[in-house]
Amino acid sequence: MTSGIERAPLLTRLRELGDTGRDSAGRLSRVAGSDADRAGRDLLCKWLSAAGLRIAIDKIGNIYGIWEPPGASGAPVMIGSHIDTVIDAGVYDGCYGVLAGLSVIEALQADGRRPSRPIVVAAFTNEEGVRFAPDMMGSLVAAGGLDLDAALRSQDAAGVTLGDALASIGYAGQEQPGFLTPHVYLELHVEQGPVLEASGLPIGAVENLQGISWQRIAITGMANHAGTTPMTMRRDAGIAAARVMAFVDQQARATSGGVATVGTLTLAPGAINVIPAEARFTVDMRNPDETLLKQQEDGLSAFLDGLRAEGFTITTESLARFQPVAFDPGIAAMVEAAAAARQLGCRRMTSGAGHDAQMMARIAPSAMIFVPSKGGISHNPMEFTAESDLIAGADILLDVVRRLGECTQSTTA
Amino acid sequence: MTSGIERAPLLTRLRELGDTGRDSAGRLSRVAGSDADRAGRDLLCKWLSAAGLRIAIDKIGNIYGIWEPPGASGAPVMIGSHIDTVIDAGVYDGCYGVLAGLSVIEALQADGRRPSRPIVVAAFTNEEGVRFAPDMMGSLVAAGGLDLDAALRSQDAAGVTLGDALASIGYAGQEQPGFLTPHVYLELHVEQGPVLEASGLPIGAVENLQGISWQRIAITGMANHAGTTPMTMRRDAGIAAARVMAFVDQQARATSGGVATVGTLTLAPGAINVIPAEARFTVDMRNPDETLLKQQEDGLSAFLDGLRAEGFTITTESLARFQPVAFDPGIAAMVEAAAAARQLGCRRMTSGAGHDAQMMARIAPSAMIFVPSKGGISHNPMEFTAESDLIAGADILLDVVRRLGECTQSTTA
């Protein structure tokens, strides 16, 4: 018989953490370094301690709950995510992965399992990047991708540094970031997209994470009277932007794994009867394959060159560029096998969003497990995952950790 | 020998009127009902009086300079335009037509001509509609298309009525609007578009004026994460708007005489990594042929229906709808003949902008004469027409008025 995690504690803790940091209007915001963040961290640490875990906090504020029972040694199996939130957030994003990690350890304990490696639950600082940039900061620093001092000097809009904010809430820890290098890293997360729901499957074995290319584009044409300027004599920056939008959309549809979005656009001068002289907009392109993402970028660049040849002046600015991350195929296969063993539908998939796992993948074999998000909604109070899916995901995490931690039945159980 | 108008007075008056109503930064604004408008009107009346014209002012503030020499009777030949301006205006729009009308009368007087009909120069109130709506108000009221009291009750943003504004500047006249019904109406104007300049022709015989259809369109799709939502599962309101933009642009290019412009557009929520849930934009479509304009509207409507079938929610609102105006073909032919006689290049053309002539066309055979606008620029300090073109246009106006006014050589000349 396959044991599972205990349903009630996980759901109760999710609710309780989700009610920590609500304002008088009921809006949940536990932005990194805030008093609400402190309250959430305090609650988490209370639960970690109650499970008998040793708590370690590093200098970037990452919280680790370490289970190192007799016989466990070497690099740990790390289960992580984050408990900071966006403003007006849902309750699942990040918190689910951290609390499920705690439930996994409790299940192993209850089952009398003894891992050959320590098992660690990690809650990384400032994954959302709402107040301090960059996002995924705690895991990035822990993985050695960002200098600790530079991260601590990051300022919010009021000029407060993250270092001071962490100190003021009591979570400027003593450990050097990176003091724990995982044997493997696992992250369970709500999908934040519609794929699993649309597939009718409860489990996603996340094999990779999209590369991201963000650009800001400004097209300059010529303002003119909308009535008196014949179509053949126009240089309409708005129509040029519309053509770019249609192009990147069509290109993404034609590119395996590609997505593209124009989320912001402004026209100037912006009068009903004046041909737009300037269009400024952003393009968000993603692909799990670096070669294909580069093709999307090159395609856009060539399209813009075509517009330049028509007389438009165009500037582009790269706002962000991340290469795709390939997760560990062996762990993804374990996720699939565990789902099959529990007779849970599962598919390989790509993460469209960024996660701490992409940073930890720099230093350890890593993978993610997704569960469905209703309507694909996230970063929103409407964020929702059914309880059965939450439990199913945590069970799969348990199975994979049991295997990766080389857990044997304790002789005393 | 064909006589012409006197060059210096027209150019000097244009400059002097153009310097009336400049602010400390040198920006010209003679918005209807303002103190600057009063100053411009005072200047115009001084010039009209100096030419021996009788000045009449109606209750909507239209100024008429009436030349009714012995032997002249019946409905007048009216030459009109306006002297109110937009904010930060050029010096030609409107003023050129009014001052050229005065120069025409002076030329006829100097030449010893005696018209069989009175000849009137009209300056209509509030053509621009910057402060009080609607635009082309004075001519619309004079033509019986808008109730006088309703027009006088029109309020500016501060709640001041046009009636009060006219009274305060001393131009709430005594005459009933419409007291003068023209025999014919003529308006000489800068093109405000690029057609004549591009054709290398100094004279446009304006045979019609475009119909205008303004709509506001709101497309609602579904906001979603730009990374996690596959292309096939999106309902991107921004891309839908881009498709509408490309459609109306292409449709206008394929429709004889048609133009179409999307001058304003906003996306919501407006974040780089969020698929737009809503796009709000305006569509300005014009055509000199009502059937073709209706075809453009129907084409847009059918395209929107196609988007609705894809799952978008779309609302449309008509912001303005004017039928095309056909000017008098006989007068347009006289303009052509006059240009040919003076060996000035001329083409038939359509007015893309609105003018007082379209209102006067409701009550009298009307036509317009255009001269080139450099770069098609108007409503802007850069507005410019070469002096030779200004004089050429006024000469053509003179020739046509001479003919329409059945001017004979005075026995005393």
XYZ file of C-alpha atoms in Angstrom, chain A residues 191-195 198 210 214-215 222-234 236 238-239 241-243 245-246 248-250 252-253 258-276 282-284 286 319 351-354 375-379, chain B residues 191-195 198 210 214-215 222-234 236 238-239 241-243 245-246 248-250 252-253 258-276 282-284 286 319 351-354 375-379:
136
model
C 0.536 25.687 -12.805
C -0.615 29.323 -13.097
C -1.735 28.422 -16.587
C -4.623 26.570 -18.224
C -2.884 23.512 -19.685
C -7.773 21.865 -20.249
C 10.659 28.721 -21.037
C 11.196 40.993 -23.306
C 11.585 43.959 -25.620
C 4.325 60.635 -39.278
C 1.340 62.350 -37.714
C -1.121 63.687 -40.258
C -4.756 64.615 -40.638
C -6.918 61.494 -40.663
C -9.224 62.973 -43.261
C -6.959 64.719 -45.715
C -4.096 62.239 -45.996
C -4.653 59.580 -48.666
C -3.829 56.022 -47.633
C -0.884 55.879 -50.014
C 0.712 58.947 -48.430
C 0.574 57.782 -44.806
C 0.895 55.330 -39.703
C -0.262 52.551 -35.188
C -0.898 50.373 -38.209
C 2.476 48.366 -34.583
C -0.670 46.399 -35.395
C 1.228 44.575 -38.115
C 1.439 42.459 -33.166
C -0.193 40.253 -35.771
C 4.552 38.025 -33.468
C 1.233 36.352 -32.703
C 1.234 34.373 -35.935
C 4.413 32.178 -32.083
C 1.525 30.025 -33.325
C 6.371 29.491 -28.635
C 4.201 32.179 -27.109
C 4.185 35.919 -27.744
C 2.274 38.742 -26.112
C 1.971 42.483 -26.624
C 0.679 43.527 -23.223
C 1.243 47.289 -23.406
C 0.806 49.760 -26.225
C 0.398 53.518 -26.457
C -0.241 55.674 -29.494
C 0.811 59.322 -29.789
C -0.475 61.947 -30.218
C -3.570 59.864 -29.489
C -6.403 61.801 -31.129
C -9.262 60.225 -33.019
C -8.583 62.244 -36.176
C -4.794 62.248 -36.193
C -2.714 59.496 -37.763
C -0.442 58.144 -34.996
C 6.281 45.724 -25.384
C 6.783 42.254 -26.794
C 7.023 39.235 -24.469
C 8.929 32.773 -24.736
C 14.124 44.569 -21.037
C 6.706 26.008 -17.161
C 5.644 29.276 -18.716
C 6.383 31.243 -15.549
C 9.636 31.733 -13.685
C -8.973 28.996 -15.372
C -5.203 29.355 -15.438
C -5.604 32.279 -13.044
C -2.773 33.332 -10.749
C -1.457 36.455 -9.008
C -5.859 72.061 -48.207
C -4.633 70.825 -44.798
C -3.534 67.699 -46.627
C -0.681 66.630 -48.902
C -2.474 66.020 -52.207
C 2.373 65.966 -54.024
C -15.906 63.280 -47.360
C -16.378 57.866 -36.127
C -16.775 54.874 -33.867
C -9.518 37.326 -21.393
C -6.525 38.381 -19.324
C -4.069 35.573 -18.729
C -0.440 34.938 -17.934
C 1.703 35.728 -20.973
C 4.013 32.806 -20.233
C 1.726 30.006 -19.197
C -1.128 30.401 -21.649
C -0.597 28.527 -24.937
C -1.422 30.443 -28.085
C -4.386 28.200 -28.843
C -5.969 28.939 -25.460
C -5.810 32.735 -25.635
C -6.103 38.291 -26.645
C -4.936 43.375 -28.141
C -4.311 41.035 -31.047
C -7.679 45.060 -32.015
C -4.538 44.782 -34.144
C -6.459 42.641 -36.601
C -6.644 47.965 -37.347
C -5.032 46.034 -40.167
C -9.782 48.845 -41.701
C -6.460 50.010 -43.126
C -6.489 47.417 -45.896
C -9.659 51.710 -46.975
C -6.787 51.091 -49.388
C -11.629 55.754 -48.664
C -9.430 56.514 -45.675
C -9.400 54.910 -42.226
C -7.481 55.748 -39.089
C -7.163 54.276 -35.618
C -5.863 57.279 -33.724
C -6.404 56.120 -30.135
C -5.971 52.754 -28.488
C -5.549 51.557 -24.915
C -4.918 48.048 -23.630
C -5.964 46.810 -20.190
C -4.676 45.707 -17.784
C -1.578 46.955 -19.587
C 1.245 44.835 -18.169
C 4.102 43.407 -20.196
C 3.403 39.834 -19.075
C -0.386 39.845 -19.058
C -2.481 39.059 -22.119
C -4.743 42.099 -22.687
C -11.453 54.624 -32.131
C -11.970 54.178 -35.843
C -12.216 57.196 -38.149
C -14.157 58.636 -44.434
C -19.282 59.120 -32.055
C -12.010 67.734 -48.985
C -10.916 65.376 -46.249
C -11.584 67.884 -43.495
C -14.831 69.524 -42.466
C 3.706 68.740 -45.885
C -0.066 68.575 -45.474
C 0.411 70.097 -42.032
C -2.405 71.997 -40.353
C -3.668 72.819 -36.854
